[in-house]
Amino acid sequence: MTVRMIDITSKEPVYREAIATGFLRVDEDTMSDLMKVGISGLGNAAAIAKVTAINATKTAWKYIPLLHPVPITYIETRVHYEKNGIRMAVLARTRAQTGVEMDALFGLFTGLLAAWNTIKGCSRTCTPEWVTNFMGKQVQTCGSSRVDGMFDIRVVSKVKSEEGVNLSLSDFEDNTGGEPVVTMFDVTTEPTYYGEASAKGFIRLRDSTVELIRQGRVEKGDVITVAKAASIMATKKAWEILPLVHLNYITYVNADVKVVEDGAEVSVDTRNVSNTGSAMEAVFAVGVGLLTIWDMIKKYEKDENGQYPYTMIKEIKVLKALKTPAV
């Protein structure tokens, strides 16, 4: 089966904009810290999320294989702290031959992941558990994490117009504060670990789209193969886009895409040998895989007004994150 980027050469540029939103579920103790002082873990989660989202929105084309490199002309981000998590919105604009919803979605996803990386760690009520690693050894791990995962990533609105722009985030309250403190965790004196991680996510699609994927009739080509390749490449490039993620020696990646009754699942397993683990790499890979699927089938998911009333990345979660000392 062929794989192709859609030819937009002869299309006329018009004003285009899109708003994407999503939610990062976080334990209440961590959210209490964030709402009181604005800082938890490695620093100000909202500040790092906003900056990361802006940079990611401009560079989405580097990670989603068939996405056109659109010149983004405006980006706005908002973060809202809630009792049980972090809600975020990204607005992107351009004047081009194609839309910016995928760029906004990628910026949103990456911004939330940057916040996740900033506050990750064991919850205060964590009960350690013993699990078996990929080498068959027993390893003690945190029983519960501060972050449960990402949920409900969607495009809430998109506009194409010859007259100008009209979308706004004025109704999305930004209630964050605190000093803009951001620190990369120092792993200089950490021992070398065998790290391993597994993450999984799900995108909800129309039944008709699911059938097109199964039958190999998607115009852009082989959705499953392209999504797998995008996930594997993303695993090795997470450090480029996530400011607080270390350059990591990734030694193994397995990406799997399953078409299910009401959508598609992407799961990624990673292994590494370094001073840190590879959970963020696994989550990033899952998100890129899911967004690659969305980008390849988006023409079939839009309604008569060009909106996405049904399409949604319902969740992305870490299933396993282990580190075993190498000596």
mmCIF file of C-alpha atoms in Angstrom:
data_model
loop_
_atom_site.group_PDB
_atom_site.id
_atom_site.type_symbol
_atom_site.label_atom_id
_atom_site.label_comp_id
_atom_site.label_asym_id
_atom_site.label_seq_id
_atom_site.Cartn_x
_atom_site.Cartn_y
_atom_site.Cartn_z
ATOM 1 C CA MET A 1 0.000 0.000 0.000
ATOM 2 C CA THR A 2 1.270 3.477 -0.841
ATOM 3 C CA VAL A 3 1.681 6.287 1.677
ATOM 4 C CA ARG A 4 1.207 9.862 0.543
ATOM 5 C CA MET A 5 1.103 13.425 1.786
ATOM 6 C CA ILE A 6 -1.973 15.127 0.337
ATOM 7 C CA ASP A 7 -1.107 17.597 -2.441
ATOM 8 C CA ILE A 8 -2.236 21.104 -1.451
ATOM 9 C CA THR A 9 -0.046 22.941 -3.963
ATOM 10 C CA SER A 10 -2.899 24.462 -5.965
ATOM 11 C CA LYS A 11 -5.127 25.371 -3.013
ATOM 12 C CA GLU A 12 -5.573 29.025 -2.142
ATOM 13 C CA PRO A 13 -4.443 30.103 1.345
ATOM 14 C CA VAL A 14 -7.152 31.300 3.729
ATOM 15 C CA TYR A 15 -7.313 32.164 7.426
ATOM 16 C CA ARG A 16 -7.450 29.057 9.593
ATOM 17 C CA GLU A 17 -7.545 28.541 13.341
ATOM 18 C CA ALA A 18 -8.285 25.792 15.840
ATOM 19 C CA ILE A 19 -8.644 25.275 19.583
ATOM 20 C CA ALA A 20 -7.620 22.017 21.261
ATOM 21 C CA THR A 21 -8.248 21.094 24.892
ATOM 22 C CA GLY A 22 -7.305 18.244 27.196
ATOM 23 C CA PHE A 23 -6.985 17.179 30.823
ATOM 24 C CA LEU A 24 -4.157 15.754 32.943
ATOM 25 C CA ARG A 25 -5.508 13.898 35.978
ATOM 26 C CA VAL A 26 -3.342 14.537 39.053
ATOM 27 C CA ASP A 27 -3.728 13.508 42.694
ATOM 28 C CA GLU A 28 -5.315 16.034 45.038
ATOM 29 C CA ASP A 29 -2.232 16.507 47.254
ATOM 30 C CA THR A 30 -0.130 17.607 44.289
ATOM 31 C CA MET A 31 -2.887 19.860 42.970
ATOM 32 C CA SER A 32 -3.214 21.430 46.414
ATOM 33 C CA ASP A 33 0.480 22.349 46.282
ATOM 34 C CA LEU A 34 0.136 23.761 42.778
ATOM 35 C CA MET A 35 -2.896 25.858 43.656
ATOM 36 C CA LYS A 36 -1.293 27.196 46.847
ATOM 37 C CA VAL A 37 2.262 27.987 45.736
ATOM 38 C CA GLY A 38 2.310 27.197 42.009
ATOM 39 C CA ILE A 39 5.232 24.796 42.319
ATOM 40 C CA SER A 40 5.503 21.025 42.709
ATOM 41 C CA GLY A 41 8.168 18.505 41.754
ATOM 42 C CA LEU A 42 10.618 20.139 39.338
ATOM 43 C CA GLY A 43 8.937 23.534 39.356
ATOM 44 C CA ASN A 44 6.083 25.517 37.857
ATOM 45 C CA ALA A 45 4.081 22.990 35.834
ATOM 46 C CA ALA A 46 1.898 25.618 34.159
ATOM 47 C CA ALA A 47 4.836 27.722 33.001
ATOM 48 C CA ILE A 48 6.704 24.803 31.470
ATOM 49 C CA ALA A 49 3.495 23.461 29.893
ATOM 50 C CA LYS A 50 2.751 26.768 28.159
ATOM 51 C CA VAL A 51 6.238 27.293 26.749
ATOM 52 C CA THR A 52 6.467 23.670 25.624
ATOM 53 C CA ALA A 53 3.045 23.840 23.958
ATOM 54 C CA ILE A 54 3.995 26.924 21.961
ATOM 55 C CA ASN A 55 7.214 25.356 20.723
ATOM 56 C CA ALA A 56 5.495 22.048 19.956
ATOM 57 C CA THR A 57 2.683 23.700 18.000
ATOM 58 C CA LYS A 58 5.273 25.256 15.688
ATOM 59 C CA THR A 59 7.122 21.972 15.166
ATOM 60 C CA ALA A 60 4.328 19.386 14.991
ATOM 61 C CA TRP A 61 5.252 18.633 11.380
ATOM 62 C CA LYS A 62 8.565 17.167 12.563
ATOM 63 C CA TYR A 63 6.823 14.387 14.480
ATOM 64 C CA ILE A 64 3.576 13.643 12.606
ATOM 65 C CA PRO A 65 4.837 12.137 9.329
ATOM 66 C CA LEU A 66 2.221 13.331 6.822
ATOM 67 C CA LEU A 67 1.525 16.738 8.356
ATOM 68 C CA HIS A 68 2.329 19.768 6.208
ATOM 69 C CA PRO A 69 4.823 22.298 7.648
ATOM 70 C CA VAL A 70 2.373 25.164 8.099
ATOM 71 C CA PRO A 71 3.722 28.626 9.084
ATOM 72 C CA ILE A 72 1.950 29.197 12.405
ATOM 73 C CA THR A 73 1.185 32.897 12.816
ATOM 74 C CA TYR A 74 -0.274 32.981 16.345
ATOM 75 C CA ILE A 75 -0.421 30.683 19.380
ATOM 76 C CA GLU A 76 -2.147 31.218 22.715
ATOM 77 C CA THR A 77 -2.151 28.835 25.674
ATOM 78 C CA ARG A 78 -4.189 28.701 28.869
ATOM 79 C CA VAL A 79 -3.866 26.418 31.903
ATOM 80 C CA HIS A 80 -6.536 25.931 34.552
ATOM 81 C CA TYR A 81 -5.833 24.144 37.837
ATOM 82 C CA GLU A 82 -8.665 22.018 39.198
ATOM 83 C CA LYS A 83 -9.009 19.921 42.332
ATOM 84 C CA ASN A 84 -8.122 16.714 40.519
ATOM 85 C CA GLY A 85 -5.959 17.859 37.641
ATOM 86 C CA ILE A 86 -4.747 20.313 35.030
ATOM 87 C CA ARG A 87 -6.906 21.445 32.123
ATOM 88 C CA MET A 88 -5.223 23.099 29.156
ATOM 89 C CA ALA A 89 -6.233 24.847 25.941
ATOM 90 C CA VAL A 90 -4.184 25.780 22.876
ATOM 91 C CA LEU A 91 -5.281 28.170 20.123
ATOM 92 C CA ALA A 92 -3.337 28.173 16.840
ATOM 93 C CA ARG A 93 -3.743 30.378 13.757
ATOM 94 C CA THR A 94 -2.319 30.575 10.262
ATOM 95 C CA ARG A 95 -3.061 31.756 6.761
ATOM 96 C CA ALA A 96 -2.328 28.724 4.644
ATOM 97 C CA GLN A 97 -3.681 26.013 2.347
ATOM 98 C CA THR A 98 -4.423 23.573 5.171
ATOM 99 C CA GLY A 99 -5.718 23.623 8.722
ATOM 100 C CA VAL A 100 -3.917 23.855 12.057
ATOM 101 C CA GLU A 101 -5.966 21.507 14.230
ATOM 102 C CA MET A 102 -3.241 18.845 14.270
ATOM 103 C CA ASP A 103 -0.653 21.458 15.217
ATOM 104 C CA ALA A 104 -2.849 22.652 18.095
ATOM 105 C CA LEU A 105 -3.483 19.066 19.209
ATOM 106 C CA PHE A 106 0.223 18.246 19.199
ATOM 107 C CA GLY A 107 1.012 21.428 21.124
ATOM 108 C CA LEU A 108 -1.658 20.616 23.686
ATOM 109 C CA PHE A 109 -0.565 16.994 24.130
ATOM 110 C CA THR A 110 3.098 17.931 24.467
ATOM 111 C CA GLY A 111 2.328 20.758 26.889
ATOM 112 C CA LEU A 112 0.357 18.424 29.140
ATOM 113 C CA LEU A 113 3.164 15.870 28.941
ATOM 114 C CA ALA A 114 5.681 18.541 29.973
ATOM 115 C CA ALA A 115 3.495 19.289 33.002
ATOM 116 C CA TRP A 116 3.313 15.552 33.723
ATOM 117 C CA ASN A 117 7.095 15.300 33.589
ATOM 118 C CA THR A 118 7.431 18.280 35.932
ATOM 119 C CA ILE A 119 5.276 16.821 38.705
ATOM 120 C CA LYS A 120 5.727 13.073 38.191
ATOM 121 C CA GLY A 121 6.702 10.827 41.072
ATOM 122 C CA CYS A 122 5.101 8.676 43.728
ATOM 123 C CA SER A 123 2.012 9.938 45.513
ATOM 124 C CA ARG A 124 2.234 10.620 49.231
ATOM 125 C CA THR A 125 -0.101 7.705 49.912
ATOM 126 C CA CYS A 126 1.865 5.309 47.715
ATOM 127 C CA THR A 127 2.297 1.713 48.870
ATOM 128 C CA PRO A 128 5.441 0.178 47.330
ATOM 129 C CA GLU A 129 4.925 -2.948 45.258
ATOM 130 C CA TRP A 130 7.240 -5.694 44.035
ATOM 131 C CA VAL A 131 7.048 -6.479 40.320
ATOM 132 C CA THR A 132 9.062 -8.559 37.852
ATOM 133 C CA ASN A 133 11.182 -6.712 35.292
ATOM 134 C CA PHE A 134 11.999 -7.811 31.737
ATOM 135 C CA MET A 135 15.012 -9.793 33.005
ATOM 136 C CA GLY A 136 12.884 -11.763 35.450
ATOM 137 C CA LYS A 137 14.154 -9.919 38.540
ATOM 138 C CA GLN A 138 11.969 -8.589 41.353
ATOM 139 C CA VAL A 139 12.000 -4.784 41.553
ATOM 140 C CA GLN A 140 10.298 -2.504 44.072
ATOM 141 C CA THR A 141 8.177 0.189 42.489
ATOM 142 C CA CYS A 142 5.756 2.909 43.495
ATOM 143 C CA GLY A 143 2.232 1.590 43.940
ATOM 144 C CA SER A 144 0.538 4.809 42.850
ATOM 145 C CA SER A 145 1.702 7.840 40.892
ATOM 146 C CA ARG A 146 0.895 11.517 41.242
ATOM 147 C CA VAL A 147 -0.371 11.505 37.658
ATOM 148 C CA ASP A 148 -3.079 9.125 36.468
ATOM 149 C CA GLY A 149 -2.856 10.043 32.783
ATOM 150 C CA MET A 150 -4.198 12.293 30.022
ATOM 151 C CA PHE A 151 -7.845 12.357 29.082
ATOM 152 C CA ASP A 152 -10.309 13.871 26.596
ATOM 153 C CA ILE A 153 -7.899 15.444 24.107
ATOM 154 C CA ARG A 154 -10.069 17.012 21.427
ATOM 155 C CA VAL A 155 -10.579 19.825 18.929
ATOM 156 C CA VAL A 156 -13.352 21.970 20.370
ATOM 157 C CA SER A 157 -13.527 24.337 17.410
ATOM 158 C CA LYS A 158 -11.887 25.039 14.064
ATOM 159 C CA VAL A 159 -12.528 27.792 11.535
ATOM 160 C CA LYS A 160 -11.648 28.402 7.888
ATOM 161 C CA SER A 161 -12.418 31.886 6.579
ATOM 162 C CA GLU A 162 -11.371 34.322 3.878
ATOM 163 C CA GLU A 163 -12.318 37.291 6.047
ATOM 164 C CA GLY A 164 -10.201 36.845 9.177
ATOM 165 C CA VAL A 165 -10.043 35.098 12.536
ATOM 166 C CA ASN A 166 -12.649 34.931 15.287
ATOM 167 C CA LEU A 167 -11.803 32.183 17.805
ATOM 168 C CA SER A 168 -10.764 33.155 21.330
ATOM 169 C CA LEU A 169 -9.745 31.601 24.656
ATOM 170 C CA SER A 170 -11.383 34.409 26.637
ATOM 171 C CA ASP A 171 -13.839 31.962 28.239
ATOM 172 C CA PHE A 172 -11.045 29.631 29.378
ATOM 173 C CA GLU A 173 -9.918 30.890 32.795
ATOM 174 C CA ASP A 174 -6.202 30.732 33.545
ATOM 175 C CA ASN A 175 -5.884 30.528 37.339
ATOM 176 C CA THR A 176 -2.211 29.577 37.609
ATOM 177 C CA GLY A 177 0.501 31.494 39.395
ATOM 178 C CA GLY A 178 3.696 31.004 41.363
ATOM 179 C CA GLU A 179 7.311 31.760 40.632
ATOM 180 C CA PRO A 180 8.482 30.574 37.185
ATOM 181 C CA VAL A 181 10.887 28.063 38.734
ATOM 182 C CA VAL A 182 11.921 25.176 36.481
ATOM 183 C CA THR A 183 14.713 22.698 37.239
ATOM 184 C CA MET A 184 15.989 19.716 35.314
ATOM 185 C CA PHE A 185 16.465 16.813 37.710
ATOM 186 C CA ASP A 186 20.168 16.192 38.376
ATOM 187 C CA VAL A 187 21.066 12.608 37.436
ATOM 188 C CA THR A 188 24.823 13.219 37.381
ATOM 189 C CA THR A 189 25.520 10.966 40.358
ATOM 190 C CA GLU A 190 22.690 8.526 39.710
ATOM 191 C CA PRO A 191 23.730 4.933 38.999
ATOM 192 C CA THR A 192 23.171 3.366 35.611
ATOM 193 C CA TYR A 193 19.801 1.647 35.357
ATOM 194 C CA TYR A 194 18.073 -0.800 33.097
ATOM 195 C CA GLY A 195 14.857 1.104 32.530
ATOM 196 C CA GLU A 196 11.616 -0.158 31.055
ATOM 197 C CA ALA A 197 8.212 1.380 30.537
ATOM 198 C CA SER A 198 4.878 0.661 28.907
ATOM 199 C CA ALA A 199 2.215 3.180 27.913
ATOM 200 C CA LYS A 200 -1.106 2.874 26.131
ATOM 201 C CA GLY A 201 -3.681 5.197 24.618
ATOM 202 C CA PHE A 202 -6.999 5.119 22.777
ATOM 203 C CA ILE A 203 -8.550 7.317 20.088
ATOM 204 C CA ARG A 204 -12.296 7.182 19.492
ATOM 205 C CA LEU A 205 -13.327 7.098 15.834
ATOM 206 C CA ARG A 206 -16.490 6.738 13.800
ATOM 207 C CA ASP A 207 -17.476 3.185 12.859
ATOM 208 C CA SER A 208 -17.162 4.072 9.181
ATOM 209 C CA THR A 209 -13.591 5.277 9.697
ATOM 210 C CA VAL A 210 -12.668 2.103 11.551
ATOM 211 C CA GLU A 211 -13.892 0.084 8.568
ATOM 212 C CA LEU A 212 -11.837 2.166 6.135
ATOM 213 C CA ILE A 213 -8.697 1.482 8.179
ATOM 214 C CA ARG A 214 -9.445 -2.244 8.327
ATOM 215 C CA GLN A 215 -10.061 -2.406 4.591
ATOM 216 C CA GLY A 216 -6.943 -0.406 3.727
ATOM 217 C CA ARG A 217 -8.967 2.278 1.963
ATOM 218 C CA VAL A 218 -7.665 5.411 3.714
ATOM 219 C CA GLU A 219 -6.513 7.933 1.107
ATOM 220 C CA LYS A 220 -3.237 8.728 2.865
ATOM 221 C CA GLY A 221 -2.230 5.068 3.015
ATOM 222 C CA ASP A 222 -1.408 2.389 5.577
ATOM 223 C CA VAL A 223 -2.507 3.942 8.871
ATOM 224 C CA ILE A 224 -1.223 1.167 11.118
ATOM 225 C CA THR A 225 2.272 0.993 9.640
ATOM 226 C CA VAL A 226 2.754 4.768 9.568
ATOM 227 C CA ALA A 227 1.525 5.143 13.169
ATOM 228 C CA LYS A 228 3.898 2.418 14.374
ATOM 229 C CA ALA A 229 6.862 4.019 12.626
ATOM 230 C CA ALA A 230 5.937 7.462 13.982
ATOM 231 C CA SER A 231 5.752 6.070 17.526
ATOM 232 C CA ILE A 232 9.159 4.424 17.291
ATOM 233 C CA MET A 233 10.775 7.580 15.913
ATOM 234 C CA ALA A 234 9.086 9.695 18.596
ATOM 235 C CA THR A 235 10.493 7.522 21.379
ATOM 236 C CA LYS A 236 14.007 8.498 20.355
ATOM 237 C CA LYS A 237 13.178 12.206 20.007
ATOM 238 C CA ALA A 238 11.246 12.985 23.197
ATOM 239 C CA TRP A 239 14.222 14.805 24.694
ATOM 240 C CA GLU A 240 14.177 17.300 21.804
ATOM 241 C CA ILE A 241 10.703 18.639 22.547
ATOM 242 C CA LEU A 242 10.239 18.041 26.302
ATOM 243 C CA PRO A 243 12.509 20.530 28.107
ATOM 244 C CA LEU A 244 13.074 18.519 31.294
ATOM 245 C CA VAL A 245 13.553 15.087 29.693
ATOM 246 C CA HIS A 246 17.151 13.868 29.579
ATOM 247 C CA LEU A 247 18.844 12.593 26.443
ATOM 248 C CA ASN A 248 18.287 8.873 26.892
ATOM 249 C CA TYR A 249 19.964 5.765 25.531
ATOM 250 C CA ILE A 250 16.884 3.976 24.212
ATOM 251 C CA THR A 251 17.820 0.349 23.579
ATOM 252 C CA TYR A 252 14.445 -1.150 22.591
ATOM 253 C CA VAL A 253 11.065 0.032 21.337
ATOM 254 C CA ASN A 254 7.993 -1.944 20.387
ATOM 255 C CA ALA A 255 4.973 -0.070 19.051
ATOM 256 C CA ASP A 256 1.657 -1.787 18.472
ATOM 257 C CA VAL A 257 -1.510 -0.417 16.870
ATOM 258 C CA LYS A 258 -4.806 -2.258 17.192
ATOM 259 C CA VAL A 259 -8.005 -1.301 15.412
ATOM 260 C CA VAL A 260 -10.890 -2.014 17.764
ATOM 261 C CA GLU A 261 -14.656 -1.685 17.601
ATOM 262 C CA ASP A 262 -14.908 2.059 18.236
ATOM 263 C CA GLY A 263 -11.428 3.332 17.463
ATOM 264 C CA ALA A 264 -7.762 2.433 17.697
ATOM 265 C CA GLU A 265 -5.323 1.626 20.488
ATOM 266 C CA VAL A 266 -1.622 2.447 20.475
ATOM 267 C CA SER A 267 0.720 0.786 22.961
ATOM 268 C CA VAL A 268 4.469 1.282 23.287
ATOM 269 C CA ASP A 269 7.079 -0.637 25.284
ATOM 270 C CA THR A 270 10.498 0.916 25.831
ATOM 271 C CA ARG A 271 13.800 -0.102 27.393
ATOM 272 C CA ASN A 272 16.860 1.997 28.100
ATOM 273 C CA VAL A 273 20.270 1.929 29.751
ATOM 274 C CA SER A 274 21.050 5.253 31.444
ATOM 275 C CA ASN A 275 20.711 7.297 34.637
ATOM 276 C CA THR A 276 16.944 7.590 34.310
ATOM 277 C CA GLY A 277 13.858 5.733 33.102
ATOM 278 C CA SER A 278 11.902 5.938 29.858
ATOM 279 C CA ALA A 279 8.261 6.450 30.885
ATOM 280 C CA MET A 280 7.995 9.902 29.315
ATOM 281 C CA GLU A 281 9.425 8.554 26.075
ATOM 282 C CA ALA A 282 6.778 5.817 26.041
ATOM 283 C CA VAL A 283 3.951 8.297 26.659
ATOM 284 C CA PHE A 284 5.263 10.663 24.001
ATOM 285 C CA ALA A 285 5.448 7.800 21.518
ATOM 286 C CA VAL A 286 1.862 6.752 22.231
ATOM 287 C CA GLY A 287 0.600 10.308 21.787
ATOM 288 C CA VAL A 288 2.436 10.780 18.501
ATOM 289 C CA GLY A 289 1.076 7.463 17.246
ATOM 290 C CA LEU A 290 -2.489 8.460 18.116
ATOM 291 C CA LEU A 291 -2.115 11.895 16.521
ATOM 292 C CA THR A 292 -0.643 10.292 13.401
ATOM 293 C CA ILE A 293 -3.781 8.165 13.140
ATOM 294 C CA TRP A 294 -5.959 11.255 13.606
ATOM 295 C CA ASP A 295 -4.047 13.150 10.930
ATOM 296 C CA MET A 296 -4.374 10.321 8.418
ATOM 297 C CA ILE A 297 -8.137 9.845 8.862
ATOM 298 C CA LYS A 298 -9.286 13.366 9.703
ATOM 299 C CA LYS A 299 -11.184 13.895 6.428
ATOM 300 C CA TYR A 300 -13.500 11.022 7.384
ATOM 301 C CA GLU A 301 -14.118 12.293 10.925
ATOM 302 C CA LYS A 302 -15.259 15.839 10.134
ATOM 303 C CA ASP A 303 -18.934 16.747 10.076
ATOM 304 C CA GLU A 304 -20.619 18.978 7.494
ATOM 305 C CA ASN A 305 -19.248 22.055 9.290
ATOM 306 C CA GLY A 306 -15.675 20.789 9.330
ATOM 307 C CA GLN A 307 -15.738 20.015 13.069
ATOM 308 C CA TYR A 308 -14.774 16.866 14.992
ATOM 309 C CA PRO A 309 -17.797 16.165 17.209
ATOM 310 C CA TYR A 310 -16.903 12.517 17.786
ATOM 311 C CA THR A 311 -13.126 12.191 17.476
ATOM 312 C CA MET A 312 -11.217 12.228 20.758
ATOM 313 C CA ILE A 313 -8.095 10.796 22.343
ATOM 314 C CA LYS A 314 -9.916 9.362 25.332
ATOM 315 C CA GLU A 315 -6.889 8.473 27.435
ATOM 316 C CA ILE A 316 -3.141 7.949 27.563
ATOM 317 C CA LYS A 317 -1.695 6.107 30.560
ATOM 318 C CA VAL A 318 1.554 4.654 31.844
ATOM 319 C CA LEU A 319 1.075 0.957 32.542
ATOM 320 C CA LYS A 320 4.575 0.244 33.845
ATOM 321 C CA ALA A 321 7.705 2.218 34.735
ATOM 322 C CA LEU A 322 10.666 0.379 36.263
ATOM 323 C CA LYS A 323 14.339 1.048 36.917
ATOM 324 C CA THR A 324 16.761 -1.727 37.895
ATOM 325 C CA PRO A 325 20.365 -0.901 38.900
ATOM 326 C CA ALA A 326 22.700 -2.228 36.219
ATOM 327 C CA VAL A 327 25.288 -3.384 38.763
#
